[in-house]
């Protein structure tokens, strides 16, 4: 299996002096569905944001599809970023624009500035956007404003936006943390489908172990910026769970 | 001694000094006002300084109450120095203010007759001059509109550089931010009426001078309002659009502008509304429009004409106020 993501000895210090990532080593192969577990503040979000350089890493090496992320800037960085779709806990859509416009914004890395300034898109892009909306079951909502959609629907719009990039990797930063359990499973199902059908590599941070077991092909657990567990989802027993989440933690089963 | 300790001692001392100097300043003003006695004003400072020292030595200090609130005592309020000094200062301030302003209730209640001219004018407005009045009003509305419109592009561009979250945290970024913010604040604190005096000398009396005055003031005010709006935007979409591989300019256009466009419009309409009101005042000092007409008629003592002008100004301001509130409400609907 080819490695899509290679992370070597990655460190991140924030300006205020906190050491968020303490030497992360991690390889993710093509087509994997890798789940990041860990308490809030364990470095999951930081790690995901270092991968597409939304945050500058302090030291170490990140290679995605054989491109050096940390050294990249300008055009090269934009080229790397457009291969990586990203999904956020708060959906991060532009709420007062239509669903279609939001989905089309996923194509911004590909279009010229003039095209984006005049808000004119190629017919092919619009068709692709409608196609992607169909995939997430929202083609009827294309001309509605995002703010009129429910949380689960908004996250599906965000998935369609990421799909516009034809990404080889999708980074999902707690994509279901602000959704109810039923909607959460529904959104995860779409991510799982992309992983299986389109062979997109997914790295997804989660809090629910049940979802990790259902969708993940591998689990990586972080604690205080260090990888404390790496293996198959089924290998996490009670002892491992307490190692990751601390002695007092009890697993909450949400089905 | 630690730096913070020296700091707080200094704060307490300065507060005490200000308190006592103000106290003796008021006393001096009242003595001078009533007895005509002229003393060297240095005596106020000397008295303030020595009372600060004496009372601090006695352990009585306003500054300590203000800056070190942990030293709470359980005394009844009328037993505290703090309460009595507050009452004394309030009383002295009222006395000084009364004399300085020349408050005179007797005049207010007995000299109503002097205003009879303007009052009868107000209730018998001269409809015959409505033509001149309307054209002057149009001048005012248009000059306010142009001042607002011309201010938009300047304020729009400047606001991006005056928004903390958009400026890079480098020396250059901080300098640009500070310079633009300072100039905007400075220009805003100079009233439009002062700008009108400057421009009526510069380009001559007339609506053009008024427009320039309002424009300068509007640029400063809108830059501040716009940039505050920018500082309040949701960072999420910015992050998401950056992650798609969009360039900085594309991020601004897609993730920032859609978030600010309706509040910007709302602020701009509000500004136009303010500008129409200000244009009347600005007209008084040479800015043209209805203000200038009002000034002329008032100096000619044509009270019936003044009456009509006042009613028309009120009507326009009222209509502008209502419509702009309605439009703003629509724009800011979430």
Coordinates of C-alpha atoms in Angstrom, one line a residue:
Chain A
X1 CA 0.0 0.0 0.0
X2 CA 1.3 3.4 -1.0
X3 CA 1.6 6.0 1.7
X4 CA -0.4 9.2 0.9
X5 CA 0.6 11.0 4.1
X6 CA 4.0 10.7 5.8
X7 CA 4.6 12.6 9.0
X8 CA 8.1 12.5 10.6
X9 CA 8.9 13.9 14.0
X10 CA 6.4 16.8 13.8
X11 CA 6.6 19.4 16.5
X12 CA 4.3 22.4 17.0
X13 CA 5.0 25.2 19.5
X14 CA 2.4 27.9 19.8
X15 CA 3.4 31.5 20.3
X16 CA 2.3 31.4 24.0
X17 CA 4.8 28.6 24.5
X18 CA 2.5 25.5 24.7
X19 CA 3.9 22.4 23.1
X20 CA 1.0 21.1 21.1
X21 CA 2.6 18.3 19.1
X22 CA 5.6 16.5 20.5
X23 CA 7.2 14.5 17.7
X24 CA 4.4 12.9 15.8
X25 CA 5.4 10.0 13.5
X26 CA 2.5 8.7 11.3
X27 CA 2.0 7.2 7.9
X28 CA -1.4 6.9 6.3
X29 CA -1.8 4.7 3.3
X30 CA -4.0 5.2 0.3
X31 CA -7.6 4.5 0.9
X32 CA -7.3 4.3 4.7
X33 CA -10.0 5.7 7.0
X34 CA -7.9 6.8 9.9
X35 CA -9.7 8.0 13.1
X36 CA -8.0 10.4 15.5
X37 CA -9.0 9.9 19.1
X38 CA -8.1 11.9 22.1
X39 CA -9.3 14.4 24.6
X40 CA -9.9 18.0 23.7
X41 CA -6.6 19.8 23.7
X42 CA -4.7 16.6 22.9
X43 CA -3.5 18.1 19.6
X44 CA -5.9 16.5 17.1
X45 CA -7.0 19.8 15.5
X46 CA -3.5 21.1 15.5
X47 CA -2.3 18.0 13.7
X48 CA -5.0 18.2 11.1
X49 CA -4.4 21.9 10.5
X50 CA -0.6 21.3 10.1
X51 CA -1.3 18.8 7.3
X52 CA -2.7 21.5 5.0
X53 CA -0.6 24.3 6.5
X54 CA -3.5 26.3 8.0
X55 CA -1.1 26.3 10.9
X56 CA 2.7 26.5 10.4
X57 CA 4.5 23.6 11.9
X58 CA 7.6 24.3 14.1
X59 CA 9.8 21.4 12.9
X60 CA 9.6 18.0 11.3
X61 CA 8.5 16.8 7.9
X62 CA 5.1 16.3 6.3
X63 CA 4.7 14.8 2.9
X64 CA 1.3 14.5 1.2
X65 CA 1.2 12.8 -2.2
X66 CA 5.0 13.2 -2.2
X67 CA 4.8 16.9 -1.8
X68 CA 6.7 18.6 1.0
X69 CA 4.0 20.6 2.9
X70 CA 6.1 22.5 5.4
X71 CA 8.4 24.0 2.8
X72 CA 5.6 24.8 0.4
X73 CA 4.4 28.3 -0.2
X74 CA 2.5 30.3 -2.9
X75 CA 1.4 28.3 -5.9
X76 CA 2.8 25.0 -4.7
X77 CA 1.0 25.3 -1.4
X78 CA -2.3 26.1 -3.2
X79 CA -1.7 23.1 -5.4
X80 CA -1.2 20.9 -2.4
X81 CA -4.2 22.4 -0.6
X82 CA -6.6 21.8 -3.4
X83 CA -5.9 18.0 -3.3
X84 CA -6.9 18.0 0.3
X85 CA -10.6 18.5 1.2
X86 CA -11.4 19.7 4.7
X87 CA -14.5 19.4 6.8
X88 CA -15.0 21.3 10.1
X89 CA -17.0 20.9 13.3
X90 CA -18.8 24.2 12.7
X91 CA -19.3 23.5 8.9
X92 CA -17.7 26.8 8.1
X93 CA -20.0 27.6 5.2
X94 CA -20.8 31.1 4.2
X95 CA -24.3 31.3 5.6
X96 CA -25.9 34.0 3.6
X97 CA -25.0 32.6 0.2
X98 CA -26.8 29.8 -1.6
X99 CA -25.9 26.1 -1.2
X100 CA -24.7 26.0 -4.8
X101 CA -22.4 29.0 -4.4
X102 CA -20.9 27.4 -1.4
X103 CA -20.3 24.1 -3.2
X104 CA -18.8 26.0 -6.1
X105 CA -16.4 27.7 -3.8
X106 CA -14.6 24.4 -3.5
X107 CA -13.4 24.9 -7.0
X108 CA -11.7 28.3 -6.2
X109 CA -8.2 26.7 -6.2
X110 CA -8.7 25.8 -9.9
X111 CA -10.3 28.9 -11.4
X112 CA -8.6 32.1 -12.3
X113 CA -9.0 35.2 -10.2
X114 CA -11.0 37.0 -13.0
X115 CA -13.5 34.1 -13.0
X116 CA -14.0 34.2 -9.3
X117 CA -14.2 38.0 -9.1
X118 CA -17.1 38.0 -11.6
X119 CA -18.7 35.0 -9.9
X120 CA -18.9 33.3 -13.3
X121 CA -18.3 29.6 -13.4
X122 CA -17.8 27.1 -16.2
X123 CA -20.9 25.2 -17.1
X124 CA -18.9 22.0 -16.3
X125 CA -18.3 23.2 -12.8
X126 CA -21.9 24.0 -12.2
X127 CA -22.9 20.5 -13.4
X128 CA -20.2 19.0 -11.2
X129 CA -21.6 20.9 -8.2
X130 CA -25.1 19.7 -8.9
X131 CA -23.8 16.2 -9.2
X132 CA -22.0 16.4 -5.9
X133 CA -25.1 17.8 -4.3
X134 CA -27.0 14.8 -5.6
X135 CA -24.5 12.5 -4.0
X136 CA -25.2 14.0 -0.6
X137 CA -28.9 14.1 -1.3
X138 CA -29.3 17.9 -1.4
X139 CA -29.9 18.7 -5.0
X140 CA -33.3 20.1 -4.2
X141 CA -31.7 22.7 -1.9
X142 CA -29.2 24.1 -4.4
X143 CA -30.7 27.5 -4.5
X144 CA -31.6 27.8 -0.9
X145 CA -29.5 29.9 1.5
X146 CA -27.3 27.9 3.7
X147 CA -28.6 29.5 6.9
X148 CA -32.0 27.9 6.2
X149 CA -30.6 24.4 6.4
X150 CA -30.2 22.1 9.4
X151 CA -26.8 21.2 10.9
X152 CA -26.7 17.8 9.3
X153 CA -27.6 19.3 5.9
X154 CA -25.0 22.0 6.3
X155 CA -22.3 19.4 7.0
X156 CA -23.4 17.5 3.9
X157 CA -23.0 20.8 1.9
X158 CA -19.5 21.0 3.3
X159 CA -18.8 17.5 2.1
X160 CA -20.1 18.4 -1.4
X161 CA -17.8 21.5 -1.3
X162 CA -14.8 19.3 -0.4
X163 CA -15.8 16.9 -3.3
X164 CA -15.5 19.8 -5.8
X165 CA -11.7 19.6 -5.3
X166 CA -11.6 16.0 -6.4
X167 CA -9.4 15.4 -3.4
X168 CA -7.2 12.5 -2.7
X169 CA -7.3 13.2 1.0
X170 CA -10.1 14.5 3.2
X171 CA -9.3 15.9 6.6
X172 CA -12.3 16.0 9.0
X173 CA -12.0 17.9 12.2
X174 CA -14.7 16.5 14.5
X175 CA -17.2 16.6 11.7
X176 CA -20.1 15.3 13.8
X177 CA -19.3 16.9 17.2
X178 CA -22.1 19.4 16.9
X179 CA -24.7 17.0 15.5
X180 CA -27.2 14.7 17.2
X181 CA -26.3 11.0 17.2
X182 CA -28.6 10.0 14.4
X183 CA -27.5 12.8 12.1
X184 CA -23.9 12.1 13.1
X185 CA -24.1 8.6 11.8
X186 CA -25.7 9.8 8.6
X187 CA -22.9 12.3 8.0
X188 CA -20.3 9.6 8.8
X189 CA -22.0 7.3 6.3
X190 CA -21.3 9.8 3.5
X191 CA -17.7 10.0 4.5
X192 CA -17.4 6.3 4.6
X193 CA -18.9 6.0 1.1
X194 CA -16.4 8.5 -0.3
X195 CA -13.6 6.5 1.3
X196 CA -14.9 3.2 -0.2
X197 CA -16.2 4.2 -3.6
X198 CA -13.8 7.0 -4.5
X199 CA -10.8 5.6 -2.7
X200 CA -10.3 9.0 -0.9
X201 CA -8.0 8.7 2.1
X202 CA -9.8 10.1 5.2
X203 CA -8.4 11.3 8.5
X204 CA -11.1 12.1 10.9
X205 CA -11.0 13.2 14.5
X206 CA -13.9 11.9 16.6
X207 CA -15.1 11.5 20.1
X208 CA -17.4 8.5 19.7
X209 CA -15.7 5.2 19.9
X210 CA -18.8 3.5 18.4
X211 CA -18.5 5.5 15.3
X212 CA -14.7 4.9 15.2
X213 CA -15.4 1.1 15.3
X214 CA -18.0 1.3 12.6
X215 CA -16.2 3.4 10.1
X216 CA -12.5 3.5 10.9
X217 CA -10.0 1.1 9.3
X218 CA -7.3 2.3 11.8
X219 CA -7.3 4.3 15.0
X220 CA -4.6 6.7 16.1
X221 CA -4.9 8.1 19.6
X222 CA -3.2 11.3 20.8
X223 CA -2.5 12.4 24.3
X224 CA -0.7 15.6 25.2
X225 CA 0.6 15.8 21.6
X226 CA 2.0 12.3 21.6
X227 CA 0.7 9.2 19.8
X228 CA -0.3 6.8 22.6
X229 CA -2.1 4.1 20.5
X230 CA -2.1 3.0 17.0
X231 CA -4.0 0.0 15.7
X232 CA -7.3 -1.5 14.6
X233 CA -10.5 -0.1 16.1
X234 CA -11.4 -3.4 17.6
X235 CA -8.2 -3.5 19.5
X236 CA -9.3 -0.7 21.8
X237 CA -10.4 -2.4 25.0
X238 CA -11.2 -0.8 28.4
X239 CA -7.6 -0.6 29.4
X240 CA -6.5 1.1 26.2
X241 CA -9.5 3.4 26.5
X242 CA -8.5 4.5 30.0
X243 CA -4.9 5.1 28.8
X244 CA -6.2 7.5 26.1
X245 CA -8.9 9.3 28.1
X246 CA -7.6 9.0 31.6
X247 CA -8.5 6.7 34.5
X248 CA -11.8 8.3 35.3
X249 CA -13.3 8.0 31.9
X250 CA -16.2 5.7 31.2
X251 CA -17.1 4.7 27.7
X252 CA -20.5 6.2 26.6
X253 CA -22.2 4.0 24.1
X254 CA -24.3 5.9 21.7
X255 CA -25.9 3.8 19.0
Chain B
X1 CA 10.2 47.2 45.7
X2 CA 8.3 45.6 42.9
X3 CA 7.3 47.6 39.8
X4 CA 3.6 47.0 40.4
X5 CA 3.9 48.4 43.9
X6 CA 5.5 51.6 42.8
X7 CA 2.9 51.8 40.1
X8 CA 0.0 51.6 42.5
X9 CA 1.6 54.0 45.0
X10 CA 2.0 56.4 42.1
X11 CA -1.6 55.9 41.0
X12 CA -2.9 56.6 44.5
X13 CA -0.7 59.7 44.8
X14 CA -1.8 61.2 41.4
X15 CA -5.5 60.5 42.2
X16 CA -5.2 62.3 45.6
X17 CA -3.3 65.2 44.0
X18 CA -6.0 65.5 41.3
X19 CA -8.7 65.4 43.9
X20 CA -7.3 68.1 46.2
X21 CA -6.2 70.3 43.3
X22 CA -9.7 70.2 41.8
X23 CA -11.1 70.8 45.3
X24 CA -9.1 74.0 45.8
X25 CA -9.5 75.0 42.2
X26 CA -13.3 75.1 42.7
X27 CA -12.9 76.9 46.0
X28 CA -10.6 79.5 44.4
X29 CA -13.1 80.0 41.5
X30 CA -16.0 80.6 43.8
X31 CA -14.0 83.1 46.0
X32 CA -12.8 84.9 42.9
X33 CA -16.3 85.0 41.5
X34 CA -18.0 86.4 44.6
X35 CA -15.4 88.7 46.1
X36 CA -13.3 89.6 43.0
X37 CA -10.2 88.6 44.9
X38 CA -7.3 87.9 42.6
X39 CA -4.7 85.5 43.9
X40 CA -1.8 83.7 42.2
X41 CA -3.2 80.4 40.9
X42 CA 0.0 78.6 42.0
X43 CA -1.6 78.7 45.4
X44 CA -4.2 76.2 44.3
X45 CA -1.5 73.7 43.3
X46 CA 0.5 74.3 46.5
X47 CA -2.6 73.8 48.6
X48 CA -3.6 70.7 46.6
X49 CA -0.1 69.3 47.0
X50 CA 0.2 70.0 50.7
X51 CA -3.2 68.6 51.5
X52 CA -2.4 65.4 49.6
X53 CA 0.8 65.0 51.7
X54 CA -1.0 65.9 55.0
X55 CA -4.0 63.6 54.5
X56 CA -1.9 60.8 53.2
X57 CA 0.2 61.0 56.3
X58 CA -3.0 60.8 58.4
X59 CA -4.0 57.7 56.4
X60 CA -6.9 59.4 54.6
X61 CA -6.8 59.0 50.9
X62 CA -9.2 58.9 48.1
X63 CA -6.8 57.2 45.8
X64 CA -6.5 54.2 48.1
X65 CA -10.2 53.7 48.0
X66 CA -10.3 53.9 44.3
X67 CA -7.3 51.8 43.4
X68 CA -7.0 49.4 46.3
X69 CA -10.6 48.3 46.7
X70 CA -9.6 45.3 48.9
X71 CA -9.1 47.6 51.9
X72 CA -12.8 47.5 52.7
X73 CA -14.0 48.9 56.0
X74 CA -17.3 48.2 57.7
X75 CA -18.0 51.8 58.6
X76 CA -21.4 53.4 57.9
X77 CA -21.3 55.5 54.8
X78 CA -21.6 58.8 56.6
X79 CA -18.6 58.0 58.7
X80 CA -16.3 57.6 55.7
X81 CA -14.1 60.3 54.2
X82 CA -14.9 58.9 50.8
X83 CA -18.6 59.7 51.1
X84 CA -18.2 63.2 52.4
X85 CA -15.5 64.1 49.8
X86 CA -17.9 62.8 47.1
X87 CA -20.7 65.0 48.4
X88 CA -18.3 68.0 48.7
X89 CA -17.0 67.6 45.2
X90 CA -20.5 67.2 43.8
X91 CA -21.7 70.3 45.6
X92 CA -18.7 72.4 44.6
X93 CA -19.0 71.3 40.9
X94 CA -22.6 72.3 40.8
X95 CA -21.8 75.7 42.3
X96 CA -19.0 76.4 39.9
X97 CA -21.1 75.1 37.0
X98 CA -24.1 77.3 37.9
X99 CA -22.0 80.4 38.1
X100 CA -19.9 79.7 35.0
X101 CA -22.9 78.9 32.8
X102 CA -24.8 81.8 34.2
X103 CA -28.0 79.8 34.9
X104 CA -30.8 82.2 35.4
X105 CA -34.3 80.8 36.0
X106 CA -35.8 84.3 36.4
X107 CA -34.9 85.2 32.8
X108 CA -36.3 81.8 31.6
X109 CA -39.7 82.4 33.1
X110 CA -40.1 86.1 32.5
X111 CA -38.6 86.9 29.1
X112 CA -40.7 84.6 27.0
X113 CA -41.9 87.7 25.1
X114 CA -38.6 88.0 23.3
X115 CA -39.3 84.7 21.5
X116 CA -42.7 85.8 20.4
X117 CA -41.5 86.5 16.8
X118 CA -40.1 83.1 16.2
X119 CA -42.9 81.3 18.0
X120 CA -45.6 83.0 15.9
X121 CA -43.5 82.4 12.8
X122 CA -43.4 78.7 13.7
X123 CA -47.2 78.5 13.8
X124 CA -47.8 80.7 10.7
X125 CA -45.1 79.5 8.3
X126 CA -44.8 81.4 5.0
X127 CA -45.9 78.9 2.4
X128 CA -44.9 81.3 -0.4
X129 CA -41.2 80.5 -0.2
X130 CA -41.8 76.8 -0.5
X131 CA -40.1 76.8 -3.9
X132 CA -36.8 78.2 -2.7
X133 CA -37.1 76.1 0.4
X134 CA -37.5 72.9 -1.6
X135 CA -34.5 73.6 -3.9
X136 CA -32.3 74.4 -0.8
X137 CA -33.5 71.1 0.8
X138 CA -32.7 69.2 -2.4
X139 CA -29.2 70.7 -2.3
X140 CA -28.8 69.5 1.3
X141 CA -30.0 66.0 0.6
X142 CA -27.9 65.7 -2.5
X143 CA -24.8 67.0 -0.8
X144 CA -25.3 64.5 2.0
X145 CA -25.8 61.7 -0.5
X146 CA -22.7 62.6 -2.5
X147 CA -20.6 63.0 0.7
X148 CA -21.7 59.4 1.7
X149 CA -21.2 57.9 -1.8
X150 CA -17.8 59.4 -2.2
X151 CA -16.8 58.3 1.3
X152 CA -17.7 54.6 0.6
X153 CA -14.7 53.5 -1.6
X154 CA -12.2 55.2 0.6
X155 CA -13.6 53.8 3.8
X156 CA -14.1 50.4 2.2
X157 CA -10.4 50.1 1.3
X158 CA -9.1 51.7 4.5
X159 CA -11.3 49.4 6.7
X160 CA -9.4 46.3 5.6
X161 CA -6.1 47.9 6.8
X162 CA -7.7 49.1 10.0
X163 CA -9.0 45.6 11.0
X164 CA -6.7 43.9 13.6
X165 CA -7.5 40.4 12.5
X166 CA -6.7 41.0 8.8
X167 CA -3.4 42.8 9.3
X168 CA -0.4 40.5 9.7
X169 CA 1.2 40.6 13.2
X170 CA 4.4 42.1 11.8
X171 CA 5.9 45.5 12.5
X172 CA 4.6 46.8 9.2
X173 CA 1.2 45.4 9.7
X174 CA 0.9 46.9 13.2
X175 CA 2.2 50.2 12.0
X176 CA -0.3 50.5 9.2
X177 CA -3.1 49.4 11.5
X178 CA -2.2 52.0 14.2
X179 CA -1.6 54.9 11.7
X180 CA -4.9 54.4 10.0
X181 CA -6.8 53.9 13.2
X182 CA -5.3 57.0 14.8
X183 CA -5.9 59.2 11.8
X184 CA -9.5 57.9 11.5
X185 CA -10.1 58.6 15.2
X186 CA -8.5 62.1 15.0
X187 CA -10.6 63.1 11.9
X188 CA -13.7 61.8 13.5
X189 CA -13.1 63.8 16.7
X190 CA -12.9 67.0 14.6
X191 CA -16.6 67.9 14.1
X192 CA -18.0 68.3 10.6
X193 CA -18.7 71.9 11.4
X194 CA -15.0 72.6 11.8
X195 CA -14.3 70.8 8.5
X196 CA -16.9 73.0 6.9
X197 CA -15.2 76.2 8.1
X198 CA -11.9 74.9 6.6
X199 CA -13.4 73.9 3.3
X200 CA -15.6 77.0 2.9
X201 CA -12.4 79.0 3.0
X202 CA -10.7 76.5 0.7
X203 CA -13.3 76.1 -2.1
X204 CA -15.6 79.0 -1.2
X205 CA -19.0 79.1 0.6
X206 CA -21.5 76.7 -0.9
X207 CA -22.8 73.1 -1.0
X208 CA -19.4 71.8 -2.4
X209 CA -17.6 72.9 0.8
X210 CA -20.4 71.2 2.9
X211 CA -20.0 68.0 0.9
X212 CA -16.3 67.9 1.4
X213 CA -16.7 68.5 5.1
X214 CA -19.2 65.7 5.5
X215 CA -17.1 63.4 3.2
X216 CA -14.0 63.7 5.4
X217 CA -16.0 63.1 8.5
X218 CA -17.9 60.2 6.9
X219 CA -14.7 58.5 5.7
X220 CA -13.3 58.5 9.2
X221 CA -16.6 57.3 10.8
X222 CA -17.2 54.6 8.2
X223 CA -13.7 53.3 8.4
X224 CA -14.1 52.7 12.1
X225 CA -17.6 51.1 11.7
X226 CA -16.5 49.0 8.7
X227 CA -13.3 47.8 10.4
X228 CA -15.1 46.8 13.6
X229 CA -17.5 44.8 11.4
X230 CA -14.5 43.1 9.8
X231 CA -13.1 42.3 13.2
X232 CA -16.4 40.5 14.1
X233 CA -16.5 38.2 11.2
X234 CA -16.7 34.4 11.6
X235 CA -13.2 33.0 11.0
X236 CA -14.6 29.6 10.0
X237 CA -15.3 30.4 6.4
X238 CA -12.0 32.1 6.0
X239 CA -10.3 28.9 7.2
X240 CA -12.4 26.7 4.9
X241 CA -11.9 28.8 1.8
X242 CA -8.1 29.0 2.5
X243 CA -8.1 25.2 2.8
X244 CA -9.6 24.8 -0.7
X245 CA -6.4 26.3 -2.2
X246 CA -7.9 29.7 -2.9
X247 CA -5.6 32.7 -3.0
X248 CA -5.7 35.5 -0.4
X249 CA -7.7 37.8 -2.7
X250 CA -10.2 35.0 -3.4
X251 CA -10.5 34.4 0.4
X252 CA -11.3 38.1 0.9
X253 CA -13.9 38.0 -1.9
X254 CA -15.6 34.7 -1.0
X255 CA -15.2 34.3 2.7
X256 CA -15.1 37.9 4.0
X257 CA -17.1 40.2 1.7
X258 CA -20.3 38.1 1.8
X259 CA -20.3 38.3 5.5
X260 CA -19.9 42.1 5.7
X261 CA -21.9 43.3 2.7
X262 CA -25.2 43.8 4.5
X263 CA -23.9 45.4 7.7
X264 CA -21.8 47.7 5.5
X265 CA -24.9 48.8 3.5
X266 CA -26.8 49.3 6.8
X267 CA -24.0 51.5 8.2
X268 CA -23.8 53.5 5.0
X269 CA -27.5 54.2 5.0
X270 CA -27.3 55.2 8.6
X271 CA -24.4 57.5 7.7
X272 CA -26.5 59.2 5.0
X273 CA -29.2 59.7 7.5
X274 CA -26.7 61.4 9.9
X275 CA -25.2 63.4 7.0
X276 CA -28.6 64.9 6.1
X277 CA -28.9 66.1 9.7
X278 CA -25.4 67.3 9.8
X279 CA -25.7 69.0 6.5
X280 CA -28.2 71.5 8.0
X281 CA -25.7 72.5 10.7
X282 CA -22.8 72.6 8.2
X283 CA -24.9 74.9 6.0
X284 CA -24.9 77.5 8.9
X285 CA -21.1 77.9 8.6
X286 CA -20.9 78.1 4.8
X287 CA -21.8 74.6 3.7
X288 CA -24.8 75.7 1.5
X289 CA -28.2 74.1 1.3
X290 CA -31.1 74.6 3.7
X291 CA -28.8 75.6 6.6
X292 CA -27.5 78.6 4.7
X293 CA -31.1 79.6 3.8
X294 CA -32.1 79.3 7.5
X295 CA -29.2 81.5 8.6
X296 CA -30.1 84.2 6.0
X297 CA -33.8 84.3 6.9
X298 CA -33.0 84.3 10.6
X299 CA -30.6 87.2 10.2
X300 CA -33.3 89.1 8.2
X301 CA -35.7 88.3 11.1
X302 CA -38.2 86.8 8.6
X303 CA -39.7 84.6 11.3
X304 CA -42.5 83.2 9.1
X305 CA -39.9 82.0 6.6
X306 CA -37.8 80.5 9.4
X307 CA -40.9 78.7 10.6
X308 CA -41.4 77.0 7.2
X309 CA -37.8 76.0 6.9
X310 CA -37.8 74.5 10.4
X311 CA -40.9 72.4 9.6
X312 CA -39.4 71.2 6.3
X313 CA -36.1 70.2 8.0
X314 CA -38.0 68.3 10.6
X315 CA -40.1 66.5 8.0
X316 CA -37.1 65.4 6.0
X317 CA -35.1 64.3 9.1
X318 CA -38.2 62.4 10.3
X319 CA -38.7 60.6 6.9
X320 CA -35.0 59.8 6.5
X321 CA -34.9 58.4 10.0
X322 CA -37.9 56.2 9.5
X323 CA -36.9 54.8 6.2
X324 CA -33.3 54.2 7.1
X325 CA -34.4 52.4 10.2
X326 CA -36.7 50.2 8.1
X327 CA -34.1 49.4 5.5
X328 CA -31.4 48.7 8.1
X329 CA -33.7 46.3 9.9
X330 CA -34.3 44.4 6.6
X331 CA -30.5 44.3 5.9
X332 CA -29.5 43.1 9.3
X333 CA -32.1 40.3 9.4
X334 CA -30.3 37.1 10.2

